[in-house]
Amino acid sequence: MPNKCAIFDLDGVLVDTAKYHYLAWKELAEKLGFEFTLEHNEMLKGVSRMTSLDILLEVGHMKDAFTEEEKVKMATEKNNRYVEYISNIDESEILDGALPLLQELKQKGIKIALGSASKNAQIILKNVGLEKYFDVIVDGNSVSKAKPDPEVFTLGAKTLGIPYEECVVFEDSQAGLEAAKIVGMLAVGVGQEKDLTNADVVYSSLKDFKIEQYF
Ligand code: G6P
Ligand code: MG
């Protein structure tokens, strides 16, 4: 059965914003007095803001050092920094191959959904000019359960009335790939194979994706 829907993660798949998440978290870690490496950062991809903070604090051996209120304050501080980074981004932050793929899918009549954990997704899409490609946008404001829970993908498929088995998910995180597979969606990893062992297939960049093999 040919696939009828493409569901895209945002950060690190369509736009190069993962680096800004990393910079903002790294600044917080430095303030707290420990180093936060790119390797540590892999664990935060696709993960919600508060869970990301918990993982970061664990890296710094500070897991139980703060109250809930202090943690909310730290997450807000990180987000303010991140929002500063993304407030001036433009189409130059769109990752290689993303735009032609969205255009081709649209031409073929394939439905396109966003499935992002980010509460900043709308502003990013608007700033880089990708909003118009999406038939439905599901983001961190519309779901209550975080990846690897599949809610962020199933909500999009349900809204479009497309069976899960006819959806292809594009993801740069292990949590997101796991979420896709739980509900029988094809899990396409975008990035390095060594980081994306949960994927059905991995492409180092969307520009290498073979659309005719899947749609
Ligand atoms: C994406 C990113 C994560 C980020 C999450 C929440 O899934 O990969 O690194 O923590 O969104 O983003 P937000 O912008 O709401 O803090
Ligand atoms: Mg991502």
mmCIF file of C-alpha atoms and ligand atoms in Angstrom:
data_model
loop_
_atom_site.group_PDB
_atom_site.id
_atom_site.type_symbol
_atom_site.label_atom_id
_atom_site.label_comp_id
_atom_site.label_asym_id
_atom_site.label_seq_id
_atom_site.Cartn_x
_atom_site.Cartn_y
_atom_site.Cartn_z
ATOM 1 C CA MET A 1 0.000 0.000 0.000
ATOM 2 C CA PRO A 2 1.494 3.375 -0.950
ATOM 3 C CA ASN A 3 2.063 5.838 1.862
ATOM 4 C CA LYS A 4 -0.301 8.800 2.053
ATOM 5 C CA CYS A 5 1.153 10.951 4.780
ATOM 6 C CA ALA A 6 4.569 12.346 5.726
ATOM 7 C CA ILE A 7 5.076 13.396 9.338
ATOM 8 C CA PHE A 8 8.070 15.581 10.068
ATOM 9 C CA ASP A 9 9.874 16.291 13.282
ATOM 10 C CA LEU A 10 11.116 19.893 13.214
ATOM 11 C CA ASP A 11 14.347 20.498 15.160
ATOM 12 C CA GLY A 12 17.235 18.752 13.421
ATOM 13 C CA VAL A 13 15.115 17.418 10.538
ATOM 14 C CA LEU A 14 13.647 20.423 8.737
ATOM 15 C CA VAL A 15 15.573 23.197 10.430
ATOM 16 C CA ASP A 16 19.002 23.467 11.975
ATOM 17 C CA THR A 17 17.727 24.522 15.391
ATOM 18 C CA ALA A 18 19.094 21.552 17.362
ATOM 19 C CA LYS A 19 22.342 23.519 17.676
ATOM 20 C CA TYR A 20 20.533 26.387 19.419
ATOM 21 C CA HIS A 21 18.882 24.006 21.883
ATOM 22 C CA TYR A 22 22.362 22.659 22.559
ATOM 23 C CA LEU A 23 23.917 26.103 23.048
ATOM 24 C CA ALA A 24 21.179 27.185 25.441
ATOM 25 C CA TRP A 25 21.419 23.990 27.533
ATOM 26 C CA LYS A 26 25.229 24.186 27.528
ATOM 27 C CA GLU A 27 25.094 27.741 28.888
ATOM 28 C CA LEU A 28 22.866 26.560 31.731
ATOM 29 C CA ALA A 29 25.200 23.658 32.532
ATOM 30 C CA GLU A 30 28.189 25.998 32.560
ATOM 31 C CA LYS A 31 26.384 28.278 34.984
ATOM 32 C CA LEU A 32 25.785 25.270 37.220
ATOM 33 C CA GLY A 33 29.478 24.415 36.969
ATOM 34 C CA PHE A 34 29.704 21.352 34.750
ATOM 35 C CA GLU A 35 30.451 20.514 31.137
ATOM 36 C CA PHE A 36 27.692 19.461 28.776
ATOM 37 C CA THR A 37 29.004 17.846 25.600
ATOM 38 C CA LEU A 38 27.519 17.212 22.162
ATOM 39 C CA GLU A 39 27.410 13.550 23.069
ATOM 40 C CA HIS A 40 25.302 14.311 26.160
ATOM 41 C CA ASN A 41 23.098 16.433 23.942
ATOM 42 C CA GLU A 42 22.076 13.397 21.846
ATOM 43 C CA MET A 43 19.987 12.276 24.856
ATOM 44 C CA LEU A 44 17.937 15.491 24.715
ATOM 45 C CA LYS A 45 16.876 15.257 21.086
ATOM 46 C CA GLY A 46 13.121 14.858 20.763
ATOM 47 C CA VAL A 47 12.729 15.025 24.530
ATOM 48 C CA SER A 48 10.430 17.563 26.233
ATOM 49 C CA ARG A 49 11.834 20.659 27.931
ATOM 50 C CA MET A 50 11.400 19.519 31.557
ATOM 51 C CA THR A 51 12.640 15.977 30.869
ATOM 52 C CA SER A 52 15.644 17.496 29.077
ATOM 53 C CA LEU A 53 16.415 19.485 32.222
ATOM 54 C CA ASP A 54 16.209 16.335 34.360
ATOM 55 C CA ILE A 55 18.647 14.547 32.027
ATOM 56 C CA LEU A 56 21.010 17.520 32.077
ATOM 57 C CA LEU A 57 20.958 17.690 35.880
ATOM 58 C CA GLU A 58 21.694 13.987 36.022
ATOM 59 C CA VAL A 59 24.756 14.540 33.809
ATOM 60 C CA GLY A 60 25.931 17.151 36.347
ATOM 61 C CA HIS A 61 25.161 14.834 39.303
ATOM 62 C CA MET A 62 22.629 17.402 40.540
ATOM 63 C CA LYS A 63 19.506 15.345 40.106
ATOM 64 C CA ASP A 64 18.023 16.022 43.525
ATOM 65 C CA ALA A 65 19.640 19.380 44.208
ATOM 66 C CA PHE A 66 16.685 21.591 43.233
ATOM 67 C CA THR A 67 13.040 22.114 44.065
ATOM 68 C CA GLU A 68 10.361 21.893 41.372
ATOM 69 C CA GLU A 69 10.053 25.671 41.451
ATOM 70 C CA GLU A 70 13.794 26.144 40.904
ATOM 71 C CA LYS A 71 13.683 23.683 38.025
ATOM 72 C CA VAL A 72 10.847 25.558 36.321
ATOM 73 C CA LYS A 73 12.912 28.728 36.684
ATOM 74 C CA MET A 74 15.951 27.088 35.067
ATOM 75 C CA ALA A 75 13.885 25.668 32.196
ATOM 76 C CA THR A 76 12.359 29.104 31.615
ATOM 77 C CA GLU A 77 15.797 30.671 31.582
ATOM 78 C CA LYS A 78 17.003 28.121 29.030
ATOM 79 C CA ASN A 79 13.926 28.723 26.909
ATOM 80 C CA ASN A 80 14.360 32.503 26.993
ATOM 81 C CA ARG A 81 17.892 32.060 25.739
ATOM 82 C CA TYR A 82 16.717 29.632 23.039
ATOM 83 C CA VAL A 83 13.954 32.009 21.931
ATOM 84 C CA GLU A 84 16.581 34.746 21.606
ATOM 85 C CA TYR A 85 18.535 32.489 19.258
ATOM 86 C CA ILE A 86 15.552 31.561 17.080
ATOM 87 C CA SER A 87 13.808 34.929 16.982
ATOM 88 C CA ASN A 88 15.889 36.122 14.030
ATOM 89 C CA ILE A 89 16.311 32.925 12.039
ATOM 90 C CA ASP A 90 15.326 32.799 8.380
ATOM 91 C CA GLU A 91 15.153 30.323 5.491
ATOM 92 C CA SER A 92 18.933 29.855 5.612
ATOM 93 C CA GLU A 93 18.337 27.563 8.628
ATOM 94 C CA ILE A 94 16.277 25.114 6.543
ATOM 95 C CA LEU A 95 18.270 21.892 6.303
ATOM 96 C CA ASP A 96 19.519 20.510 2.990
ATOM 97 C CA GLY A 97 16.872 18.729 0.959
ATOM 98 C CA ALA A 98 13.961 19.682 3.201
ATOM 99 C CA LEU A 99 12.366 22.261 0.919
ATOM 100 C CA PRO A 100 12.483 20.206 -2.315
ATOM 101 C CA LEU A 101 11.085 17.212 -0.434
ATOM 102 C CA LEU A 102 8.162 19.208 0.985
ATOM 103 C CA GLN A 103 7.468 20.649 -2.471
ATOM 104 C CA GLU A 104 7.548 17.254 -4.152
ATOM 105 C CA LEU A 105 5.284 15.670 -1.540
ATOM 106 C CA LYS A 106 2.814 18.509 -1.960
ATOM 107 C CA GLN A 107 2.845 18.062 -5.748
ATOM 108 C CA LYS A 108 2.120 14.359 -5.335
ATOM 109 C CA GLY A 109 -0.878 15.123 -3.124
ATOM 110 C CA ILE A 110 0.704 13.563 -0.032
ATOM 111 C CA LYS A 111 -0.578 14.970 3.254
ATOM 112 C CA ILE A 112 2.066 16.654 5.401
ATOM 113 C CA ALA A 113 2.018 16.858 9.184
ATOM 114 C CA LEU A 114 4.345 18.338 11.757
ATOM 115 C CA GLY A 115 5.052 16.176 14.805
ATOM 116 C CA SER A 116 7.312 18.173 17.081
ATOM 117 C CA ALA A 117 7.728 18.215 20.856
ATOM 118 C CA SER A 118 8.609 21.897 20.740
ATOM 119 C CA LYS A 119 6.373 24.612 22.123
ATOM 120 C CA ASN A 120 8.265 27.004 19.835
ATOM 121 C CA ALA A 121 7.404 25.150 16.608
ATOM 122 C CA GLN A 122 4.942 27.702 15.181
ATOM 123 C CA ILE A 123 7.327 30.629 15.513
ATOM 124 C CA ILE A 124 10.155 28.645 13.910
ATOM 125 C CA LEU A 125 7.995 27.542 10.949
ATOM 126 C CA LYS A 126 6.839 31.106 10.472
ATOM 127 C CA ASN A 127 10.355 32.589 10.621
ATOM 128 C CA VAL A 128 11.759 30.156 8.061
ATOM 129 C CA GLY A 129 8.676 30.337 5.826
ATOM 130 C CA LEU A 130 7.662 26.650 5.947
ATOM 131 C CA GLU A 131 4.202 27.071 7.531
ATOM 132 C CA LYS A 132 2.312 26.802 4.251
ATOM 133 C CA TYR A 133 3.385 23.228 3.532
ATOM 134 C CA PHE A 134 1.613 21.704 6.512
ATOM 135 C CA ASP A 135 -1.891 20.247 6.487
ATOM 136 C CA VAL A 136 -1.736 19.845 10.244
ATOM 137 C CA ILE A 137 0.643 21.059 12.920
ATOM 138 C CA VAL A 138 1.028 19.040 16.104
ATOM 139 C CA ASP A 139 3.524 20.473 18.579
ATOM 140 C CA GLY A 140 4.390 20.614 22.249
ATOM 141 C CA ASN A 141 1.321 22.747 22.910
ATOM 142 C CA SER A 142 -1.138 20.222 21.488
ATOM 143 C CA VAL A 143 -0.022 17.019 23.194
ATOM 144 C CA SER A 144 0.290 15.981 26.814
ATOM 145 C CA LYS A 145 2.569 12.971 26.389
ATOM 146 C CA ALA A 146 6.151 13.299 25.188
ATOM 147 C CA LYS A 147 8.050 11.082 22.716
ATOM 148 C CA PRO A 148 8.602 8.092 22.822
ATOM 149 C CA ASP A 149 4.852 8.220 23.408
ATOM 150 C CA PRO A 150 3.438 8.292 19.861
ATOM 151 C CA GLU A 151 0.699 10.874 20.582
ATOM 152 C CA VAL A 152 2.497 13.634 18.643
ATOM 153 C CA PHE A 153 2.320 11.485 15.491
ATOM 154 C CA THR A 154 -1.030 9.718 15.991
ATOM 155 C CA LEU A 155 -2.859 13.011 16.566
ATOM 156 C CA GLY A 156 -1.707 14.263 13.147
ATOM 157 C CA ALA A 157 -2.666 11.018 11.387
ATOM 158 C CA LYS A 158 -6.065 10.962 13.102
ATOM 159 C CA THR A 159 -6.767 14.587 12.206
ATOM 160 C CA LEU A 160 -6.005 13.777 8.558
ATOM 161 C CA GLY A 161 -7.939 10.486 8.675
ATOM 162 C CA ILE A 162 -4.972 8.423 7.495
ATOM 163 C CA PRO A 163 -4.167 4.947 8.900
ATOM 164 C CA TYR A 164 -0.917 4.806 10.871
ATOM 165 C CA GLU A 165 0.560 2.166 8.519
ATOM 166 C CA GLU A 166 0.328 4.668 5.662
ATOM 167 C CA CYS A 167 2.419 7.300 7.442
ATOM 168 C CA VAL A 168 6.155 7.899 7.125
ATOM 169 C CA VAL A 169 7.884 9.681 10.009
ATOM 170 C CA PHE A 170 11.098 11.686 9.590
ATOM 171 C CA GLU A 171 13.079 11.975 12.810
ATOM 172 C CA ASP A 172 16.555 12.785 14.129
ATOM 173 C CA SER A 173 15.935 11.341 17.594
ATOM 174 C CA GLN A 174 15.829 7.839 19.006
ATOM 175 C CA ALA A 175 12.764 8.742 21.093
ATOM 176 C CA GLY A 176 10.874 9.895 17.997
ATOM 177 C CA LEU A 177 11.829 6.853 15.927
ATOM 178 C CA GLU A 178 10.697 4.591 18.740
ATOM 179 C CA ALA A 179 7.376 6.475 18.907
ATOM 180 C CA ALA A 180 6.784 5.990 15.168
ATOM 181 C CA LYS A 181 7.488 2.273 15.292
ATOM 182 C CA ILE A 182 5.205 1.648 18.273
ATOM 183 C CA VAL A 183 2.200 2.520 16.078
ATOM 184 C CA GLY A 184 3.450 0.899 12.869
ATOM 185 C CA MET A 185 4.577 4.031 11.032
ATOM 186 C CA LEU A 186 7.701 3.797 8.880
ATOM 187 C CA ALA A 187 10.552 5.365 10.875
ATOM 188 C CA VAL A 188 13.024 7.261 8.697
ATOM 189 C CA GLY A 189 16.095 8.432 10.611
ATOM 190 C CA VAL A 190 17.816 11.620 9.507
ATOM 191 C CA GLY A 191 21.386 11.753 10.757
ATOM 192 C CA GLN A 192 24.098 9.266 11.595
ATOM 193 C CA GLU A 193 23.322 5.568 11.615
ATOM 194 C CA LYS A 194 25.227 5.018 14.863
ATOM 195 C CA ASP A 195 22.918 7.431 16.720
ATOM 196 C CA LEU A 196 19.672 6.179 15.148
ATOM 197 C CA THR A 197 19.494 2.456 15.800
ATOM 198 C CA ASN A 198 15.688 2.601 16.219
ATOM 199 C CA ALA A 199 15.148 3.619 12.577
ATOM 200 C CA ASP A 200 13.822 1.395 9.768
ATOM 201 C CA VAL A 201 16.111 3.260 7.397
ATOM 202 C CA VAL A 202 18.604 6.109 7.884
ATOM 203 C CA TYR A 203 19.574 8.937 5.539
ATOM 204 C CA SER A 204 22.392 11.270 6.465
ATOM 205 C CA SER A 205 20.434 14.105 4.839
ATOM 206 C CA LEU A 206 16.928 14.592 3.438
ATOM 207 C CA LYS A 207 18.511 15.434 0.107
ATOM 208 C CA ASP A 208 19.376 11.735 -0.318
ATOM 209 C CA PHE A 209 15.846 10.532 0.461
ATOM 210 C CA LYS A 210 14.390 8.475 -2.403
ATOM 211 C CA ILE A 211 10.811 9.705 -2.522
ATOM 212 C CA GLU A 212 9.721 7.238 -5.236
ATOM 213 C CA GLN A 213 10.581 4.305 -2.992
ATOM 214 C CA TYR A 214 8.131 5.375 -0.309
ATOM 215 C CA PHE A 215 5.340 7.470 -1.877
HETATM 216 C C1 G6P B 1 12.344 19.085 20.268
HETATM 217 C C2 G6P B 1 13.840 19.099 20.488
HETATM 218 C C3 G6P B 1 14.172 18.973 21.956
HETATM 219 C C4 G6P B 1 13.397 20.007 22.766
HETATM 220 C C5 G6P B 1 11.904 19.797 22.569
HETATM 221 C C6 G6P B 1 11.075 20.835 23.326
HETATM 222 O O1 G6P B 1 11.878 17.789 20.371
HETATM 223 O O2 G6P B 1 14.457 18.040 19.786
HETATM 224 O O3 G6P B 1 15.557 19.165 22.105
HETATM 225 O O4 G6P B 1 13.710 19.911 24.131
HETATM 226 O O5 G6P B 1 11.622 19.918 21.190
HETATM 227 O O6 G6P B 1 11.306 22.075 22.744
HETATM 228 P P1 G6P B 1 10.897 23.484 23.376
HETATM 229 O O7 G6P B 1 11.197 24.447 22.260
HETATM 230 O O8 G6P B 1 9.418 23.413 23.659
HETATM 231 O O9 G6P B 1 11.688 23.684 24.587
HETATM 232 MG MG MG B 2 14.421 16.579 16.327
#
